[in-house]
Coordinates of C-alpha atoms in Angstrom, one line a residue:
X1 CA -69.3 52.6 -41.0
X2 CA -68.1 49.7 -38.6
X3 CA -66.2 47.4 -40.9
X4 CA -66.3 43.7 -40.9
X5 CA -62.8 43.5 -38.4
X6 CA -64.1 45.6 -36.2
X7 CA -67.5 43.5 -35.8
X8 CA -65.1 40.2 -35.1
X9 CA -63.4 41.5 -32.6
X10 CA -66.4 42.6 -30.8
X11 CA -67.8 39.3 -30.6
X12 CA -64.3 38.0 -29.4
X13 CA -64.9 40.2 -26.2
X14 CA -68.0 39.4 -25.6
X15 CA -67.2 35.5 -25.4
X16 CA -64.3 36.4 -23.6
X17 CA -66.3 38.4 -21.1
X18 CA -69.3 35.7 -20.7
X19 CA -66.5 32.9 -20.0
X20 CA -65.0 34.8 -17.0
X21 CA -68.4 35.7 -15.6
X22 CA -69.3 31.9 -15.7
X23 CA -65.9 31.4 -14.1
X24 CA -66.4 33.7 -11.3
X25 CA -69.6 32.0 -10.2
X26 CA -68.0 28.7 -9.3
X27 CA -67.9 27.6 -6.0
X28 CA -64.3 27.0 -4.4
X29 CA -63.3 23.2 -3.7
X30 CA -63.8 22.3 0.4
X31 CA -60.7 22.1 2.3
X32 CA -61.6 19.0 4.2
X33 CA -59.6 18.6 8.0
X34 CA -57.1 16.2 8.5
X35 CA -57.2 13.9 11.1
X36 CA -53.3 13.0 11.6
X37 CA -51.8 14.1 14.3
X38 CA -48.2 11.8 14.1
X39 CA -45.3 13.1 15.1
X40 CA -43.5 12.8 11.9
X41 CA -39.8 14.6 13.8
X42 CA -38.5 15.6 16.4
X43 CA -35.4 16.8 17.9
X44 CA -33.3 19.2 20.9
X45 CA -31.2 22.4 19.5
X46 CA -29.1 24.8 21.9
X47 CA -30.5 28.7 21.9
X48 CA -27.9 30.2 19.3
X49 CA -26.2 27.4 17.9
X50 CA -26.9 26.1 14.7
X51 CA -25.6 23.2 13.8
X52 CA -26.3 21.8 17.7
X53 CA -29.3 19.1 16.1
X54 CA -29.6 15.9 18.8
X55 CA -31.8 13.4 17.6
X56 CA -34.1 10.6 19.4
X57 CA -34.6 7.0 20.1
X58 CA -38.2 6.1 19.9
X59 CA -39.9 3.5 22.1
X60 CA -41.3 0.9 20.4
X61 CA -44.7 3.0 20.4
X62 CA -43.2 6.1 19.4
X63 CA -45.2 7.3 22.5
X64 CA -42.0 8.6 23.9
X65 CA -38.8 10.1 22.5
X66 CA -35.4 9.8 24.2
X67 CA -32.9 12.3 23.6
X68 CA -29.4 12.7 24.9
X69 CA -27.9 15.9 24.7
X70 CA -23.9 16.4 25.4
X71 CA -23.1 17.1 28.6
X72 CA -20.6 19.8 27.1
X73 CA -21.1 21.8 23.5
X74 CA -19.2 22.0 22.0
X75 CA -18.0 18.6 23.9
X76 CA -14.1 19.4 24.4
X77 CA -15.2 22.9 25.7
X78 CA -16.5 23.6 29.1
X79 CA -19.3 24.9 28.1
X80 CA -22.2 23.3 29.8
X81 CA -25.5 22.6 28.9
X82 CA -28.1 23.6 30.7
X83 CA -31.0 21.5 30.4
X84 CA -33.0 24.6 31.3
X85 CA -32.3 26.9 28.6
X86 CA -32.9 24.0 25.5
X87 CA -35.0 24.7 22.2
X88 CA -37.0 21.7 21.4
X89 CA -38.3 21.5 17.5
X90 CA -40.9 19.0 15.8
X91 CA -42.0 17.8 12.3
X92 CA -46.1 17.8 12.7
X93 CA -49.0 17.6 10.2
X94 CA -49.9 20.5 8.3
X95 CA -53.1 21.2 9.8
X96 CA -51.8 19.7 13.3
X97 CA -51.1 22.3 16.3
X98 CA -48.6 21.2 19.0
X99 CA -48.7 22.1 23.0
X100 CA -46.7 23.6 24.4
X101 CA -45.2 25.2 21.7
X102 CA -42.1 24.6 20.1
X103 CA -39.4 26.2 19.2
X104 CA -38.5 28.5 21.8
X105 CA -36.3 28.0 25.0
X106 CA -38.1 25.5 27.6
X107 CA -36.8 23.2 30.6
X108 CA -36.1 19.8 29.2
X109 CA -34.8 18.9 32.6
X110 CA -37.8 16.6 33.7
X111 CA -39.7 14.8 31.0
X112 CA -42.1 17.3 29.1
X113 CA -45.6 15.9 27.4
X114 CA -46.8 17.2 24.5
X115 CA -50.4 16.9 23.4
X116 CA -50.5 16.6 18.8
X117 CA -53.7 17.8 18.1
X118 CA -55.2 16.7 14.1
X119 CA -57.2 19.0 12.6
X120 CA -60.2 17.1 13.1
X121 CA -59.6 17.3 17.0
X122 CA -57.9 13.7 18.1
X123 CA -55.0 14.0 19.9
X124 CA -51.9 12.1 20.5
X125 CA -49.4 12.5 23.6
X126 CA -45.9 12.2 23.3
X127 CA -43.5 12.1 26.4
X128 CA -39.7 13.7 25.5
X129 CA -37.6 12.5 27.8
X130 CA -34.0 14.3 27.7
X131 CA -31.1 13.2 29.4
X132 CA -27.5 15.2 30.0
X133 CA -25.4 12.5 29.4
X134 CA -21.3 12.7 28.9
X135 CA -18.9 11.5 26.4
X136 CA -17.3 7.8 26.9
X137 CA -15.9 7.6 23.4
X138 CA -12.7 6.0 22.3
X139 CA -11.1 8.9 19.8
X140 CA -8.1 7.5 19.5
X141 CA -5.3 5.2 20.4
X142 CA -1.8 4.0 19.7
X143 CA 0.6 1.5 19.8
X144 CA 4.1 1.7 20.4
X145 CA 6.0 -1.2 20.2
X146 CA 9.9 -2.5 18.7
X147 CA 10.1 -4.1 15.6
X148 CA 13.0 -5.2 14.3
X149 CA 14.8 -3.0 17.5
X150 CA 13.3 0.2 15.9
X151 CA 10.6 1.8 17.7
X152 CA 7.3 1.6 15.9
X153 CA 4.2 3.4 16.5
X154 CA 0.7 1.9 14.7
X155 CA -3.0 3.7 15.1
X156 CA -5.9 1.5 16.0
X157 CA -9.3 1.1 14.4
X158 CA -11.8 1.4 16.1
X159 CA -15.0 -1.2 15.5
X160 CA -17.9 -0.6 17.9
X161 CA -16.1 -1.8 21.6
X162 CA -13.2 -3.2 20.3
X163 CA -10.1 -0.6 19.5
X164 CA -8.1 -2.8 17.2
X165 CA -4.2 -2.6 16.6
X166 CA -3.4 -4.6 13.1
X167 CA 0.2 -5.8 13.7
X168 CA 2.0 -8.0 11.4
X169 CA 2.3 -11.8 12.8
X170 CA 5.8 -12.5 15.1
X171 CA 5.8 -9.0 16.7
X172 CA 6.1 -9.0 20.0
X173 CA 3.3 -7.0 22.2
X174 CA 3.7 -8.5 25.4
X175 CA 5.3 -5.0 26.2
X176 CA 4.1 -1.9 24.5
X177 CA 2.6 1.1 25.4
X178 CA -0.8 2.3 24.4
X179 CA -2.1 5.8 24.1
X180 CA -5.9 6.4 24.4
X181 CA -7.5 9.5 23.7
X182 CA -10.9 10.3 24.9
X183 CA -13.0 13.2 26.1
X184 CA -11.2 15.9 28.1
X185 CA -14.0 15.8 30.6
X186 CA -13.5 11.5 31.0
X187 CA -11.1 9.1 32.6
X188 CA -9.5 5.9 30.6
X189 CA -8.7 3.3 33.0
X190 CA -5.1 2.3 31.1
X191 CA -2.7 5.1 32.8
X192 CA -0.2 6.6 30.1
X193 CA 2.5 5.6 30.8
X194 CA 1.7 2.3 31.8
X195 CA 3.0 -0.8 29.8
X196 CA 0.7 -3.7 28.8
X197 CA 0.8 -7.4 27.8
X198 CA -1.3 -7.3 24.8
X199 CA -0.6 -11.3 23.8
X200 CA -4.2 -11.9 24.6
X201 CA -7.2 -9.3 24.6
X202 CA -7.4 -6.6 27.4
X203 CA -10.3 -5.0 28.6
X204 CA -10.5 -1.7 29.5
X205 CA -13.2 1.3 30.6
X206 CA -14.1 5.0 29.7
X207 CA -15.8 6.8 32.6
X208 CA -17.5 9.8 31.6
X209 CA -18.4 13.4 33.8
X210 CA -21.8 12.0 34.9
X211 CA -20.5 8.9 35.8
X212 CA -21.2 6.6 33.0
X213 CA -18.7 3.5 32.2
X214 CA -18.4 1.9 28.9
X215 CA -16.2 -1.4 28.3
X216 CA -14.0 -1.4 25.5
X217 CA -11.3 -4.2 24.5
X218 CA -7.6 -3.5 23.3
X219 CA -6.9 -6.3 20.7
X220 CA -3.9 -7.4 18.5
X221 CA -4.9 -8.8 15.2
X222 CA -3.6 -9.7 11.9
X223 CA -4.3 -7.2 8.7
X224 CA -7.3 -8.7 6.1
X225 CA -4.8 -10.7 4.2
X226 CA -5.5 -8.8 0.5
X227 CA -6.5 -11.5 -2.5
X228 CA -3.9 -9.5 -4.7
X229 CA -0.2 -7.6 -4.6
X230 CA 1.1 -5.8 -1.9
X231 CA -0.2 -4.4 1.3
X232 CA 1.6 -3.1 4.0
X233 CA 5.2 -1.8 3.5
X234 CA 7.6 -1.7 6.3
X235 CA 11.4 -0.8 6.3
X236 CA 13.8 -3.9 8.2
X237 CA 16.8 -1.3 7.8
X238 CA 19.2 1.2 6.2
X239 CA 23.2 0.4 6.2
X240 CA 24.9 3.0 4.9
X241 CA 28.7 3.0 4.4
X242 CA 31.0 1.3 7.4
X243 CA 27.6 1.2 9.6
X244 CA 26.9 -2.6 8.8
X245 CA 30.1 -3.2 10.0
X246 CA 32.5 -6.0 8.5
X247 CA 33.9 -3.4 6.3
X248 CA 30.2 -2.3 5.2
X249 CA 29.8 -0.5 1.9
X250 CA 33.3 0.6 0.8
X251 CA 33.5 3.5 -1.6
X252 CA 36.1 1.4 -3.6
X253 CA 33.4 0.9 -6.6
X254 CA 33.5 -3.0 -5.3
X255 CA 30.6 -3.9 -4.1
X256 CA 28.6 -4.3 -7.2
X257 CA 26.1 -7.7 -6.2
X258 CA 23.6 -8.8 -3.4
X259 CA 21.6 -12.0 -3.2
X260 CA 19.9 -13.3 -0.3
X261 CA 19.7 -16.9 1.2
X262 CA 18.2 -18.1 4.1
X263 CA 19.1 -15.6 7.0
X264 CA 21.6 -13.7 4.9
X265 CA 22.2 -11.7 2.3
X266 CA 25.5 -12.4 0.2
X267 CA 27.4 -9.4 -0.8
X268 CA 30.2 -10.1 -3.7
X269 CA 32.6 -7.1 -3.8
X270 CA 34.4 -7.3 -7.4
X271 CA 38.2 -7.2 -6.3
X272 CA 40.4 -9.6 -7.7
X273 CA 40.4 -12.2 -6.1
X274 CA 36.5 -11.5 -4.9
X275 CA 34.9 -11.5 -1.7
X276 CA 32.0 -13.1 -0.2
X277 CA 30.3 -11.5 3.0
X278 CA 27.4 -12.5 5.0
X279 CA 25.0 -10.0 6.6
X280 CA 21.8 -10.0 8.6
X281 CA 19.1 -10.0 6.2
X282 CA 17.2 -8.8 9.1
X283 CA 18.8 -6.0 10.4
X284 CA 21.7 -5.9 7.9
X285 CA 24.6 -6.4 10.2
X286 CA 27.5 -8.0 9.2
X287 CA 28.1 -12.0 10.2
X288 CA 31.3 -12.8 8.2
X289 CA 33.3 -13.8 5.2
X290 CA 32.2 -16.7 2.9
X291 CA 35.1 -19.0 1.6
X292 CA 35.4 -18.8 -2.1
X293 CA 34.7 -21.5 -4.2
X294 CA 38.1 -21.0 -6.1
X295 CA 41.2 -19.4 -5.4
X296 CA 40.7 -17.3 -8.3
X297 CA 37.3 -16.5 -8.1
X298 CA 36.8 -13.1 -9.5
X299 CA 33.2 -12.2 -10.1
X300 CA 30.4 -9.5 -10.0
X301 CA 27.6 -11.4 -9.9
X302 CA 25.8 -13.3 -7.9
X303 CA 21.9 -14.3 -7.7
X304 CA 19.9 -16.4 -6.1
X305 CA 17.2 -18.9 -7.4
X306 CA 13.2 -19.1 -5.9
X307 CA 14.5 -21.3 -3.2
X308 CA 17.1 -19.4 -1.9
X309 CA 20.2 -21.7 -3.7
X310 CA 23.0 -19.7 -5.3
X311 CA 24.3 -19.3 -8.7
X312 CA 28.1 -16.8 -8.4
X313 CA 28.7 -16.0 -11.7
X314 CA 32.9 -15.5 -12.4
X315 CA 33.5 -12.0 -15.3
X316 CA 34.9 -13.3 -18.4
X317 CA 36.8 -10.9 -20.7
X318 CA 37.2 -12.2 -24.2
X319 CA 38.9 -15.4 -24.4
X320 CA 38.6 -16.0 -20.7
X321 CA 36.2 -19.1 -18.9
X322 CA 32.8 -17.9 -17.8
X323 CA 32.4 -20.2 -15.0
X324 CA 29.0 -20.5 -12.9
X325 CA 29.1 -22.1 -9.3
X326 CA 25.9 -23.3 -7.4
X327 CA 25.5 -23.2 -3.4
X328 CA 22.7 -25.0 -1.5
X329 CA 22.4 -21.7 0.5
X330 CA 24.7 -19.5 1.8
X331 CA 26.5 -21.8 4.0
X332 CA 26.8 -24.4 1.8
X333 CA 31.0 -25.3 2.2
X334 CA 30.7 -26.7 -1.1
X335 CA 29.6 -25.0 -4.1
X336 CA 29.7 -27.0 -7.7
X337 CA 31.0 -25.5 -10.8
X338 CA 28.3 -26.2 -12.9
X339 CA 29.4 -24.4 -16.0
X340 CA 32.8 -23.6 -17.5
X341 CA 32.6 -21.8 -21.1
X342 CA 35.5 -20.1 -22.8
X343 CA 34.5 -17.0 -24.1
X344 CA 35.4 -16.5 -27.4
X345 CA 32.7 -14.4 -28.7
X346 CA 31.7 -11.6 -26.2
X347 CA 34.6 -8.9 -27.1
X348 CA 33.8 -6.3 -24.3
X349 CA 33.3 -9.2 -21.4
X350 CA 30.8 -11.1 -20.0
X351 CA 29.6 -11.7 -16.0
X352 CA 28.7 -8.0 -15.2
X353 CA 25.1 -8.6 -15.1
X354 CA 23.8 -12.1 -14.7
X355 CA 20.2 -12.9 -14.5
X356 CA 18.2 -16.1 -13.3
X357 CA 14.6 -17.5 -13.4
X358 CA 13.5 -20.4 -11.6
X359 CA 15.2 -23.3 -9.5
X360 CA 18.6 -24.5 -10.3
X361 CA 18.2 -27.2 -9.0
X362 CA 15.3 -28.3 -11.1
X363 CA 14.4 -26.0 -13.9
X364 CA 15.9 -22.8 -14.6
X365 CA 17.6 -20.8 -17.3
X366 CA 20.4 -17.9 -17.1
X367 CA 20.7 -14.5 -19.3
X368 CA 23.9 -12.9 -19.1
X369 CA 24.4 -9.7 -21.2
X370 CA 27.4 -9.3 -23.5
X371 CA 29.0 -6.1 -22.7
X372 CA 29.4 -3.1 -25.6
X373 CA 26.9 -5.2 -27.6
X374 CA 22.9 -6.1 -28.1
X375 CA 24.3 -10.0 -27.3
X376 CA 22.0 -11.8 -24.5
X377 CA 23.7 -15.3 -23.7
X378 CA 21.5 -17.8 -22.2
X379 CA 21.9 -21.2 -20.8
X380 CA 19.4 -23.6 -19.3
X381 CA 18.9 -25.8 -16.4
X382 CA 17.1 -29.0 -16.4
X383 CA 17.1 -31.4 -13.5
X384 CA 19.5 -28.7 -11.6
X385 CA 22.0 -29.7 -14.9
X386 CA 23.2 -27.0 -17.4
X387 CA 22.1 -28.5 -20.7
X388 CA 22.8 -28.1 -24.2
X389 CA 20.4 -27.7 -27.5
X390 CA 20.4 -31.7 -27.1
X391 CA 18.6 -31.5 -23.8
X392 CA 21.8 -33.1 -23.1
X393 CA 23.9 -32.0 -19.4
X394 CA 27.6 -30.3 -20.5
X395 CA 29.0 -28.2 -18.3
X396 CA 30.8 -27.1 -21.2
X397 CA 27.4 -26.0 -23.2
X398 CA 27.8 -22.6 -25.3
X399 CA 25.6 -20.3 -24.6
X400 CA 22.2 -19.6 -27.1
X401 CA 23.1 -15.8 -28.1
X402 CA 20.0 -14.0 -29.1
X403 CA 21.0 -10.4 -30.3
X404 CA 18.1 -7.4 -29.4
X405 CA 17.7 -4.5 -32.1
X406 CA 18.4 -1.6 -30.2
X407 CA 17.6 1.9 -31.7
X408 CA 19.8 3.2 -29.0
X409 CA 23.2 1.4 -30.4
X410 CA 24.7 -1.0 -28.0
X411 CA 23.8 -2.0 -24.4
X412 CA 26.7 -0.2 -22.9
X413 CA 28.6 -2.5 -20.1
X414 CA 25.9 -2.9 -17.6
X415 CA 22.5 -4.2 -18.8
X416 CA 20.0 -6.4 -17.3
X417 CA 18.4 -9.1 -19.5
X418 CA 15.4 -10.1 -17.1
X419 CA 13.7 -13.9 -17.9
X420 CA 9.6 -13.9 -16.4
X421 CA 9.8 -17.7 -17.0
X422 CA 11.9 -20.9 -17.6
X423 CA 11.5 -21.1 -21.4
X424 CA 13.6 -19.2 -23.9
X425 CA 10.6 -17.8 -25.6
X426 CA 9.3 -16.3 -22.9
X427 CA 8.8 -12.2 -22.4
X428 CA 12.0 -11.1 -21.0
X429 CA 12.6 -7.2 -20.1
X430 CA 15.8 -5.5 -21.3
X431 CA 17.3 -2.7 -18.5
X432 CA 20.0 -0.8 -20.4
X433 CA 20.8 2.8 -20.2
X434 CA 18.5 3.7 -23.3
X435 CA 14.9 2.4 -22.0
X436 CA 13.3 -1.0 -20.2
X437 CA 11.7 -2.6 -22.2
X438 CA 9.5 -5.3 -22.8
X439 CA 10.9 -7.8 -25.2
X440 CA 9.0 -10.9 -27.0
X441 CA 11.4 -13.8 -25.9
X442 CA 10.9 -15.5 -29.6
X443 CA 11.5 -12.8 -32.3
X444 CA 13.6 -10.9 -29.3
X445 CA 11.4 -7.6 -30.5
X446 CA 10.4 -5.0 -27.9
X447 CA 6.6 -5.1 -27.2
X448 CA 6.3 -2.1 -25.1
X449 CA 8.6 0.0 -23.1
X450 CA 8.5 2.0 -19.3
X451 CA 7.4 5.6 -20.1
X452 CA 10.8 7.8 -19.4
X453 CA 9.2 9.8 -16.5
X454 CA 8.6 6.3 -14.3
X455 CA 11.7 4.9 -15.7
X456 CA 13.8 8.0 -14.1
X457 CA 15.5 10.2 -16.3
X458 CA 18.7 10.1 -14.7
X459 CA 19.8 5.7 -14.6
X460 CA 16.8 3.1 -13.7
X461 CA 19.3 -0.1 -13.7
X462 CA 19.9 -2.8 -12.2
X463 CA 16.1 -4.5 -12.4
X464 CA 14.9 -7.3 -10.5
X465 CA 11.5 -9.8 -11.6
X466 CA 9.1 -11.5 -8.9
X467 CA 5.8 -13.1 -8.6
X468 CA 4.1 -12.4 -5.1
X469 CA 0.2 -12.8 -4.2
X470 CA -1.1 -13.3 -7.7
X471 CA 0.8 -10.3 -9.2
X472 CA 4.2 -9.5 -11.1
X473 CA 6.2 -6.9 -10.4
X474 CA 9.5 -5.5 -11.6
X475 CA 11.9 -3.7 -9.8
X476 CA 14.6 -1.5 -10.4
X477 CA 17.2 0.7 -9.2
X478 CA 15.8 4.1 -9.7
X479 CA 18.6 6.7 -9.6
X480 CA 18.2 10.3 -8.1
X481 CA 21.5 12.1 -8.3
X482 CA 23.4 12.5 -11.6
X483 CA 26.6 11.1 -9.8
X484 CA 24.6 7.9 -9.4
X485 CA 25.4 7.8 -5.7
X486 CA 21.8 8.3 -4.7
X487 CA 18.5 6.1 -5.1
X488 CA 15.8 4.0 -4.6
X489 CA 14.0 1.0 -4.7
X490 CA 10.9 1.8 -7.4
X491 CA 8.4 -1.2 -7.7
X492 CA 6.1 -2.1 -11.1
X493 CA 2.9 -4.1 -11.0
X494 CA 3.6 -5.6 -14.7
X495 CA 0.7 -8.1 -14.7
X496 CA -1.1 -6.4 -17.4
X497 CA 1.3 -6.0 -19.9
X498 CA -1.1 -2.6 -21.1
X499 CA 0.0 -1.2 -18.1
X500 CA 3.5 -0.7 -18.5
X501 CA 4.2 2.3 -20.6
X502 CA 1.9 3.9 -18.1
X503 CA 3.3 7.4 -18.0
X504 CA 2.7 9.3 -14.2
X505 CA 0.2 11.7 -15.1
X506 CA -2.1 8.8 -15.7
X507 CA -4.7 8.7 -12.8
X508 CA -4.2 4.9 -12.4
X509 CA -0.4 5.2 -12.6
X510 CA -0.4 4.5 -8.6
X511 CA -1.7 0.7 -9.6
X512 CA 1.4 0.5 -11.5
X513 CA 4.5 2.3 -9.7
X514 CA 3.0 0.8 -6.3
X515 CA 5.9 1.2 -4.0
X516 CA 8.9 3.4 -3.7
X517 CA 11.3 3.4 -0.8
X518 CA 12.8 5.8 0.6
X519 CA 16.4 7.4 -1.1
X520 CA 20.1 6.1 0.5
X521 CA 22.4 8.7 -0.8
X522 CA 26.3 8.9 -0.2
X523 CA 28.9 11.2 -0.4
X524 CA 31.2 9.2 -2.9
X525 CA 30.3 9.0 -6.4
X526 CA 29.3 5.9 -7.7
X527 CA 30.4 6.6 -11.7
X528 CA 30.2 3.0 -12.8
X529 CA 26.2 3.1 -11.8
X530 CA 26.6 -0.4 -10.6
X531 CA 24.4 -1.8 -7.8
X532 CA 21.7 -4.2 -7.3
X533 CA 18.6 -6.2 -6.3
X534 CA 17.5 -9.4 -4.4
X535 CA 13.9 -11.0 -3.2
X536 CA 12.7 -13.8 -0.8
X537 CA 9.6 -15.0 0.7
X538 CA 8.5 -16.2 4.0
X539 CA 7.7 -19.9 4.0
X540 CA 4.0 -19.0 3.6
X541 CA 4.6 -16.2 1.2
X542 CA 2.5 -14.0 3.1
X543 CA 5.8 -11.6 3.0
X544 CA 8.7 -10.4 0.2
X545 CA 11.5 -9.0 1.7
X546 CA 13.4 -7.0 -0.6
X547 CA 17.3 -5.6 -0.8
X548 CA 19.1 -3.1 -2.4
X549 CA 22.8 -2.3 -2.6
X550 CA 24.3 0.8 -4.1
X551 CA 27.6 0.9 -4.4
X552 CA 29.8 3.4 -2.5
X553 CA 26.7 4.0 -0.7
X554 CA 25.0 1.4 0.9
X555 CA 22.2 -1.2 1.5
X556 CA 18.7 -0.8 2.4
X557 CA 15.7 -3.3 3.1
X558 CA 12.2 -3.8 2.9
X559 CA 9.3 -6.2 3.8
X560 CA 6.2 -6.2 1.7
X561 CA 3.1 -7.8 3.1
X562 CA -0.1 -9.5 1.6
X563 CA -2.1 -7.5 4.5

């Protein structure tokens, strides 16, 4: 006897069977042919060459497809294209048919008419016109010219028919050599060894193997100015040892400071009495000596202000007089003594490092670090005069002394306190052996510090702060040798205080450490770790000129531009 479960299963199978029988009796939906006979795409290829695909340009009515085929393929080879063995391919609607058949080698040396028939029989005709063409492209171009007496080469930017060299204003391009690279089967109208005058636009042509001539124009244009920060940089000179003339940079540990004013660099020798020498700021060559402001002038430091005026400081051991002299410029025959103060507190000496910010003929601040302490001696200039706490001019004004709370003991002999504004309460940078710190001018407490790898783990003073093209920069002399006889200029964008502690491993580090000069190195040790940095600007502020002297080694100069 069957149980109830067996009966239920039997009923299910019967229902399923009936359903399948009903479904099997339905008629399939009809597929209607479509009238679409459009040409969706068409191209030419070469037999057996996978990546050879040459696309068309259509007539307005899309009834003609013009296809240029390279005269040689690859274009730098000698494999001339056989127009009678080209492969034509196309995309057409699913139920359309094209004649003649495509996808096989065919003769395209003359126009070929295609007929595309839609599924309902409508016909469309398209003519394919293939043409074998030579190459008239300019692949690249370079210009060779002299910049500050040094051969310089630059590559062009090619925009359409313009071959553009972006060269800094003021560079002489009246006698230059230009090398233009074109296809190996084409010719250019300018001889490769010709000397050209690109003071004005110069047209030239490229002629392909099939006789087609294309017109181009050589142009020299100033680079596009950036709204922020530095752009193109260029080395002005490197002068090692005696190469600059006039005694050059000795190996007697004497050239400890440098300033820039007008056309000159002023290099201070800390002999007693000191020697002040002028060098051409563009070439680095010695020009002449500079008279001393006093017979007993003994100095480690000279600085330039924002206008090119100079401030020279004497070294004052404990009990000696600390004096400041001001020159209107590097050729001023009568510098003015603006401060004379007896050092009664800086027992380790004052004047090894002095930094200024502002215009010393108007408003400025002067920071000098006292050796072997944590003290910074500050003076203020108002309306061109050193003033005391009561804002009264006083040539004997005592300094305001600020003490930095360092966890690393005293500064040592050589520390930089670098102001960033004309107020004592403004932020300043403190650079000494243990750190490069950003310091709150009001509290004299550190707010941030450079990462050790960014600062360099050997030594990293002196330093220089300046503003240029809407950005704030701190430059340091970054030593690359434990003998302190090798180093380079390292420039950091400190506009954003949060960036100051950025490590080299940060993906954005290049926006912080924006420039590094080449290294200069000498044979003699620089055991004192002395040197200096200075900066000046072009009249229109489109360029900054930054210089470094490394004691016992040499001097180096760079131009930083806004382009």
